[in-house]
Amino acid sequence: MEATVTDITEKVKGKSSFVARLREEVGKVIVGQRFMIDRLLVGLLADGHILV
């Protein structure tokens, strides 16, 4: 089964709200480091390694 652009767009919209909430909560603990938080989340969500 091939995914259409519409299907993928809907999935991204659903996941983006989760990531936004996660970024907001982490931002309460790590203040003033938005760039680092974004990179950490990219690494974690992509199942990669992170060097900070």
JSON list of C-alpha atoms in Angstrom, two decimals:
[
{"chain": "A", "resi": 1, "resn": "MET", "atom": "CA", "xyz": [0.00, 0.00, 0.00]},
{"chain": "A", "resi": 2, "resn": "GLU", "atom": "CA", "xyz": [1.47, 3.34, -1.05]},
{"chain": "A", "resi": 3, "resn": "ALA", "atom": "CA", "xyz": [0.92, 6.38, 1.11]},
{"chain": "A", "resi": 4, "resn": "THR", "atom": "CA", "xyz": [-0.47, 9.44, -0.59]},
{"chain": "A", "resi": 5, "resn": "VAL", "atom": "CA", "xyz": [0.74, 12.96, 0.10]},
{"chain": "A", "resi": 6, "resn": "THR", "atom": "CA", "xyz": [-2.51, 13.65, 1.94]},
{"chain": "A", "resi": 7, "resn": "ASP", "atom": "CA", "xyz": [-2.00, 10.64, 4.22]},
{"chain": "A", "resi": 8, "resn": "ILE", "atom": "CA", "xyz": [1.55, 11.67, 5.01]},
{"chain": "A", "resi": 9, "resn": "THR", "atom": "CA", "xyz": [0.49, 15.28, 5.65]},
{"chain": "A", "resi": 10, "resn": "GLU", "atom": "CA", "xyz": [-2.14, 14.14, 8.16]},
{"chain": "A", "resi": 11, "resn": "LYS", "atom": "CA", "xyz": [0.39, 11.96, 9.99]},
{"chain": "A", "resi": 12, "resn": "VAL", "atom": "CA", "xyz": [2.89, 14.82, 10.18]},
{"chain": "A", "resi": 13, "resn": "LYS", "atom": "CA", "xyz": [0.24, 17.19, 11.55]},
{"chain": "A", "resi": 14, "resn": "GLY", "atom": "CA", "xyz": [-0.68, 14.68, 14.24]},
{"chain": "A", "resi": 15, "resn": "LYS", "atom": "CA", "xyz": [2.91, 14.08, 15.29]},
{"chain": "A", "resi": 16, "resn": "SER", "atom": "CA", "xyz": [3.89, 17.76, 15.16]},
{"chain": "A", "resi": 17, "resn": "SER", "atom": "CA", "xyz": [1.49, 18.61, 17.99]},
{"chain": "A", "resi": 18, "resn": "PHE", "atom": "CA", "xyz": [3.17, 15.95, 20.13]},
{"chain": "A", "resi": 19, "resn": "VAL", "atom": "CA", "xyz": [6.62, 17.32, 19.33]},
{"chain": "A", "resi": 20, "resn": "ALA", "atom": "CA", "xyz": [5.48, 20.89, 20.08]},
{"chain": "A", "resi": 21, "resn": "ARG", "atom": "CA", "xyz": [4.19, 19.84, 23.51]},
{"chain": "A", "resi": 22, "resn": "LEU", "atom": "CA", "xyz": [7.38, 17.89, 24.17]},
{"chain": "A", "resi": 23, "resn": "ARG", "atom": "CA", "xyz": [9.54, 20.88, 23.16]},
{"chain": "A", "resi": 24, "resn": "GLU", "atom": "CA", "xyz": [7.51, 23.14, 25.44]},
{"chain": "A", "resi": 25, "resn": "GLU", "atom": "CA", "xyz": [7.87, 20.86, 28.46]},
{"chain": "A", "resi": 26, "resn": "VAL", "atom": "CA", "xyz": [11.59, 20.32, 27.95]},
{"chain": "A", "resi": 27, "resn": "GLY", "atom": "CA", "xyz": [11.96, 24.09, 27.50]},
{"chain": "A", "resi": 28, "resn": "LYS", "atom": "CA", "xyz": [10.66, 24.57, 31.04]},
{"chain": "A", "resi": 29, "resn": "VAL", "atom": "CA", "xyz": [13.66, 22.68, 32.39]},
{"chain": "A", "resi": 30, "resn": "ILE", "atom": "CA", "xyz": [16.34, 23.70, 29.87]},
{"chain": "A", "resi": 31, "resn": "VAL", "atom": "CA", "xyz": [15.73, 27.44, 29.64]},
{"chain": "A", "resi": 32, "resn": "GLY", "atom": "CA", "xyz": [17.13, 29.56, 26.82]},
{"chain": "A", "resi": 33, "resn": "GLN", "atom": "CA", "xyz": [18.49, 26.67, 24.77]},
{"chain": "A", "resi": 34, "resn": "ARG", "atom": "CA", "xyz": [15.87, 26.27, 22.03]},
{"chain": "A", "resi": 35, "resn": "PHE", "atom": "CA", "xyz": [18.43, 25.26, 19.38]},
{"chain": "A", "resi": 36, "resn": "MET", "atom": "CA", "xyz": [19.91, 22.56, 21.61]},
{"chain": "A", "resi": 37, "resn": "ILE", "atom": "CA", "xyz": [16.46, 21.25, 22.55]},
{"chain": "A", "resi": 38, "resn": "ASP", "atom": "CA", "xyz": [15.49, 20.99, 18.89]},
{"chain": "A", "resi": 39, "resn": "ARG", "atom": "CA", "xyz": [18.68, 19.09, 18.04]},
{"chain": "A", "resi": 40, "resn": "LEU", "atom": "CA", "xyz": [18.24, 16.76, 21.01]},
{"chain": "A", "resi": 41, "resn": "LEU", "atom": "CA", "xyz": [14.68, 15.97, 19.95]},
{"chain": "A", "resi": 42, "resn": "VAL", "atom": "CA", "xyz": [15.78, 15.34, 16.36]},
{"chain": "A", "resi": 43, "resn": "GLY", "atom": "CA", "xyz": [18.38, 12.89, 17.59]},
{"chain": "A", "resi": 44, "resn": "LEU", "atom": "CA", "xyz": [16.02, 11.14, 19.97]},
{"chain": "A", "resi": 45, "resn": "LEU", "atom": "CA", "xyz": [13.14, 10.88, 17.51]},
{"chain": "A", "resi": 46, "resn": "ALA", "atom": "CA", "xyz": [15.45, 9.71, 14.73]},
{"chain": "A", "resi": 47, "resn": "ASP", "atom": "CA", "xyz": [16.88, 7.01, 17.02]},
{"chain": "A", "resi": 48, "resn": "GLY", "atom": "CA", "xyz": [20.36, 8.50, 16.67]},
{"chain": "A", "resi": 49, "resn": "HIS", "atom": "CA", "xyz": [23.28, 9.36, 18.87]},
{"chain": "A", "resi": 50, "resn": "ILE", "atom": "CA", "xyz": [23.70, 12.77, 20.44]},
{"chain": "A", "resi": 51, "resn": "LEU", "atom": "CA", "xyz": [26.87, 14.54, 21.48]},
{"chain": "A", "resi": 52, "resn": "VAL", "atom": "CA", "xyz": [26.22, 17.66, 23.53]}
]
